[in-house]
Tab-separated table of C-alpha atoms in Angstrom:
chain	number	residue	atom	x	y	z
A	1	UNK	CA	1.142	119.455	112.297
A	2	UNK	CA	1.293	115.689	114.234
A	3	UNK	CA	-0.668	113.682	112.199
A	4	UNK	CA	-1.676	111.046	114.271
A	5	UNK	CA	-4.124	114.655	115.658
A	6	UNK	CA	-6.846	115.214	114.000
A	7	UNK	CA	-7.611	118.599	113.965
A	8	UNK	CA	-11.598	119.070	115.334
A	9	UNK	CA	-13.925	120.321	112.816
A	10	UNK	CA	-15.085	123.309	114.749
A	11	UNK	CA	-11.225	124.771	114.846
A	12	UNK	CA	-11.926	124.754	110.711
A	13	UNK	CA	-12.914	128.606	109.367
A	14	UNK	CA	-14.985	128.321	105.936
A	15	UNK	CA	-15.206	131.338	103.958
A	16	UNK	CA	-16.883	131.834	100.693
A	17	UNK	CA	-15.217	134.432	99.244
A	18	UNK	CA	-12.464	134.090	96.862
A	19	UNK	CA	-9.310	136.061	97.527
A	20	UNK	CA	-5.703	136.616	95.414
A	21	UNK	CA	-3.927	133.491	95.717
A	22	UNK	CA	-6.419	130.460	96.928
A	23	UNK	CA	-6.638	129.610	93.146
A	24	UNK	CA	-2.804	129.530	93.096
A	25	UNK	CA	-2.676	127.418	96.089
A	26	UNK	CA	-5.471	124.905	95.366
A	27	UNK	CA	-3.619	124.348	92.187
A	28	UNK	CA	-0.896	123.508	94.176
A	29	UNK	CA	-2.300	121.048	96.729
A	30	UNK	CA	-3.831	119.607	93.603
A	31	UNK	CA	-0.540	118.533	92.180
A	32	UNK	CA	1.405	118.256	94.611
A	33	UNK	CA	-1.039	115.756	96.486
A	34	UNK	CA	-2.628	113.693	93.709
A	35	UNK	CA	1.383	113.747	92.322
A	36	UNK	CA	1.864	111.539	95.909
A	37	UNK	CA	-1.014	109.716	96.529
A	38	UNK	CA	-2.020	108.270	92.945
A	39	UNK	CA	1.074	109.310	90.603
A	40	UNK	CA	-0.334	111.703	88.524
A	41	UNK	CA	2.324	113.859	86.527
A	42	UNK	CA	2.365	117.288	85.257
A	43	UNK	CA	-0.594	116.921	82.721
A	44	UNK	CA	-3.184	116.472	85.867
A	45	UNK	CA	-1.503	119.936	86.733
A	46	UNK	CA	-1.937	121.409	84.039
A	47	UNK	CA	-5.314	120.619	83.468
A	48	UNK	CA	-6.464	121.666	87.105
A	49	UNK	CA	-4.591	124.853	85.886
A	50	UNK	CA	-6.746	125.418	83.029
A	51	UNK	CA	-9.885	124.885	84.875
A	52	UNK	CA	-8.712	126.993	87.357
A	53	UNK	CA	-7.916	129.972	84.662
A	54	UNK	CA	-11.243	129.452	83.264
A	55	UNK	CA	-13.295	129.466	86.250
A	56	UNK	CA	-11.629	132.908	87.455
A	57	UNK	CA	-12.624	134.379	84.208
A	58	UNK	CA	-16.050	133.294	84.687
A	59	UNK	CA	-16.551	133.277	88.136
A	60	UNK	CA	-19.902	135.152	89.077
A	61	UNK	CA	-20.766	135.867	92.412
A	62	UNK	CA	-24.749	135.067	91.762
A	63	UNK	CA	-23.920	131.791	89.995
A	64	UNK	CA	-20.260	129.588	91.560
A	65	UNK	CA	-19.599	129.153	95.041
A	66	UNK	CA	-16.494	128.788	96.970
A	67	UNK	CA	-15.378	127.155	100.043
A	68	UNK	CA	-12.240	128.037	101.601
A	69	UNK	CA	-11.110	125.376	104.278
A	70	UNK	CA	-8.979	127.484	106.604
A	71	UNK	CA	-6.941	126.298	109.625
A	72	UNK	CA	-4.417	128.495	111.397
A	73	UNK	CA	-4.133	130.986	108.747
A	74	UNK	CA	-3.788	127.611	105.963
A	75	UNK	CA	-5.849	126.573	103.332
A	76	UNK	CA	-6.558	123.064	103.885
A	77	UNK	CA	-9.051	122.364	101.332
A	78	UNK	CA	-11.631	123.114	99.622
A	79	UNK	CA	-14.780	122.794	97.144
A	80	UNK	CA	-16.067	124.676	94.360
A	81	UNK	CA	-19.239	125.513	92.574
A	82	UNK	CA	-18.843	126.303	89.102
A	83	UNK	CA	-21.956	127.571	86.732
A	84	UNK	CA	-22.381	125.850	83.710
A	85	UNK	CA	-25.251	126.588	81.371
A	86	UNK	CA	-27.812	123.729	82.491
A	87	UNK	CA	-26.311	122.322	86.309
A	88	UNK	CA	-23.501	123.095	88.538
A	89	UNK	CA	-20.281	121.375	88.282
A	90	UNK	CA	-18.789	119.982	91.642
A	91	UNK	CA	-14.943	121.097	91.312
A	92	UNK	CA	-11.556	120.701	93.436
A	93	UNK	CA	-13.223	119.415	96.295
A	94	UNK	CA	-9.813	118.260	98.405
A	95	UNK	CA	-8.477	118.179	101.998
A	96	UNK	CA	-4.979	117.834	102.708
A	97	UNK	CA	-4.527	114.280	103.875
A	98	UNK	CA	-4.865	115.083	108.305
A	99	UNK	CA	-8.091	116.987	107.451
A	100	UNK	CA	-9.922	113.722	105.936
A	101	UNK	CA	-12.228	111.705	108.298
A	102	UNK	CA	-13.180	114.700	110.836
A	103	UNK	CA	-16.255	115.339	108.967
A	104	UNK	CA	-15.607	118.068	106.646
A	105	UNK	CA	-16.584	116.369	103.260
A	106	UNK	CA	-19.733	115.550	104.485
A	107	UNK	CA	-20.092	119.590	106.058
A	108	UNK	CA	-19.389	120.986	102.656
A	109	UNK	CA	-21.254	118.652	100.862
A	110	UNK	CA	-24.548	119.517	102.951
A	111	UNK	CA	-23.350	123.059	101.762
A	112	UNK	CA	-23.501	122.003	98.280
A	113	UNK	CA	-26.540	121.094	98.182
A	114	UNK	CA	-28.155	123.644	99.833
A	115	UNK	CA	-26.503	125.821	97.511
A	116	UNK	CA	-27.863	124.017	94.894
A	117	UNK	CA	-31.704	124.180	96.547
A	118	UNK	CA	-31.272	127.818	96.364
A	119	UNK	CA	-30.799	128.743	92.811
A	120	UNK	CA	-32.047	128.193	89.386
A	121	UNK	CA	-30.395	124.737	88.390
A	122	UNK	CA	-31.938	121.309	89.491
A	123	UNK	CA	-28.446	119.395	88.921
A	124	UNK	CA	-24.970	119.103	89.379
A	125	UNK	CA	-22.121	116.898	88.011
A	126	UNK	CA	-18.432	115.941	89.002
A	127	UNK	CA	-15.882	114.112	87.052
A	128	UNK	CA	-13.452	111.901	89.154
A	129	UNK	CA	-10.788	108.940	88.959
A	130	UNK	CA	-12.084	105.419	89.495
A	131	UNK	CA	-9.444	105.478	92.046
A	132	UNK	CA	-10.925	108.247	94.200
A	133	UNK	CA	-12.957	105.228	96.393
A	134	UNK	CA	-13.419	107.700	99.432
A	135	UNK	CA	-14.201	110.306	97.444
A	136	UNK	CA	-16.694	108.479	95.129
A	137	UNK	CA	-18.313	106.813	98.116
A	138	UNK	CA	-19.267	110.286	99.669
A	139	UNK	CA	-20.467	111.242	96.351
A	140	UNK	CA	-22.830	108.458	95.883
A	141	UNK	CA	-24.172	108.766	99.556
A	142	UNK	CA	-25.271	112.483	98.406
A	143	UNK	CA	-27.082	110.949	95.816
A	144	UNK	CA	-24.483	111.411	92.367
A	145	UNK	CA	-24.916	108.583	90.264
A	146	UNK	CA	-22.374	107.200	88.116
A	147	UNK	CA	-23.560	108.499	84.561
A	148	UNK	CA	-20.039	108.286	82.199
A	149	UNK	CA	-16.999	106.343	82.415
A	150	UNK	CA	-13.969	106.831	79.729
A	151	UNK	CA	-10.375	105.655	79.632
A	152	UNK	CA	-7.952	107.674	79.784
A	153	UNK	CA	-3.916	108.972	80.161
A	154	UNK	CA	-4.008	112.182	80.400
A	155	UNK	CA	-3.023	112.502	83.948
A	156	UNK	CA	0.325	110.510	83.372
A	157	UNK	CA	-1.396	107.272	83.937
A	158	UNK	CA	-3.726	104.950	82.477
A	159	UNK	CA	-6.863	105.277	84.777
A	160	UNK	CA	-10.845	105.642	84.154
A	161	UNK	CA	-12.066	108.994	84.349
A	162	UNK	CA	-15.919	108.541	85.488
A	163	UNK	CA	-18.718	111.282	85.655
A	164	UNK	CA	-21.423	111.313	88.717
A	165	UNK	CA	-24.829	112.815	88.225
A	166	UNK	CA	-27.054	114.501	90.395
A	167	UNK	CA	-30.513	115.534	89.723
A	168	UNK	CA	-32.675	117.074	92.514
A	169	UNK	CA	-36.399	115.974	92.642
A	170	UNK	CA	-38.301	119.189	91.033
């Protein structure tokens, strides 16, 4: 795909069900991306793996959400809501880099929340890099407040891992 195109946010297909292979392949973007663009080494990997393996054991229909970025028959990102036992976690939200800026973080977060309005739990967390300044900037205009921050290396790198916090008015 040129990238100097964006792609227009309405040619983007969202599906929320989770099919053989998209856990596989976000694992993937996740390395092989955050590898690139911030130098993170086979430990981040790893670790997405993990969370990955655990969420598809525990993945309930009733309780996580999914969305599938699709364009042309290609995942191009996506977003993830996994149950925990008092809020939802915000997980493996990521576009691939010529699907940032057309609108689509701020789509699925609107998505998020709603999904969050719906159900049982009245808050949601994320853990990020201090690094992730787009990222952390869309968070905090959906209302996640920085909560946590702890050094770290287990990505490869030294870096701050930070935790965002978001409560919904009862």
């Amino acid at each position: 795909m040129n990238t100097l195109i964006k792609p227009d946010l309405a040619a983007i297909k969202i599906r929320n069900k989770l099919l053989p292979g998209d856990l596989g392949y976000i694992a993937y973007i996740h390395g092989d991306l955050y590898a690139r663009e911030c130098g993170y080494g086979l430990n981040f990997e790893a670790y997405v793996l993990q969370g990955l393996k655990d969420f598809a054991l525990e993945y309930d229909e009733a309780k996580d959400k999914v969305w599938i970025c699709e364009h042309g028959n290609r995942i191009v990102g996506c977003l993830v809501a996994q149950h925990r036992s008092d809020a939802l976690q915000l997980r493996y939200f990521i576009f691939l880099p010529e699907y940032r800026g057309i609108g689509l973080g701020k789509k699925l977060m609107t998505e998020f929340l709603e999904f969050i309005k719906s159900g049982p739990y009245r808050s949601a967390y994320l853990w990020t890099t201090e690094e992730q300044y787009s990222a952390i900037a869309l968070y905090t205009r959906y209302g996640f407040k920085l909560s946590d921050k702890k050094p770290s290396n287990a990505f490869g790198k030294e870096l701050i891992e930070q935790r965002y916090d978001l409560v919904l008015d009862q």
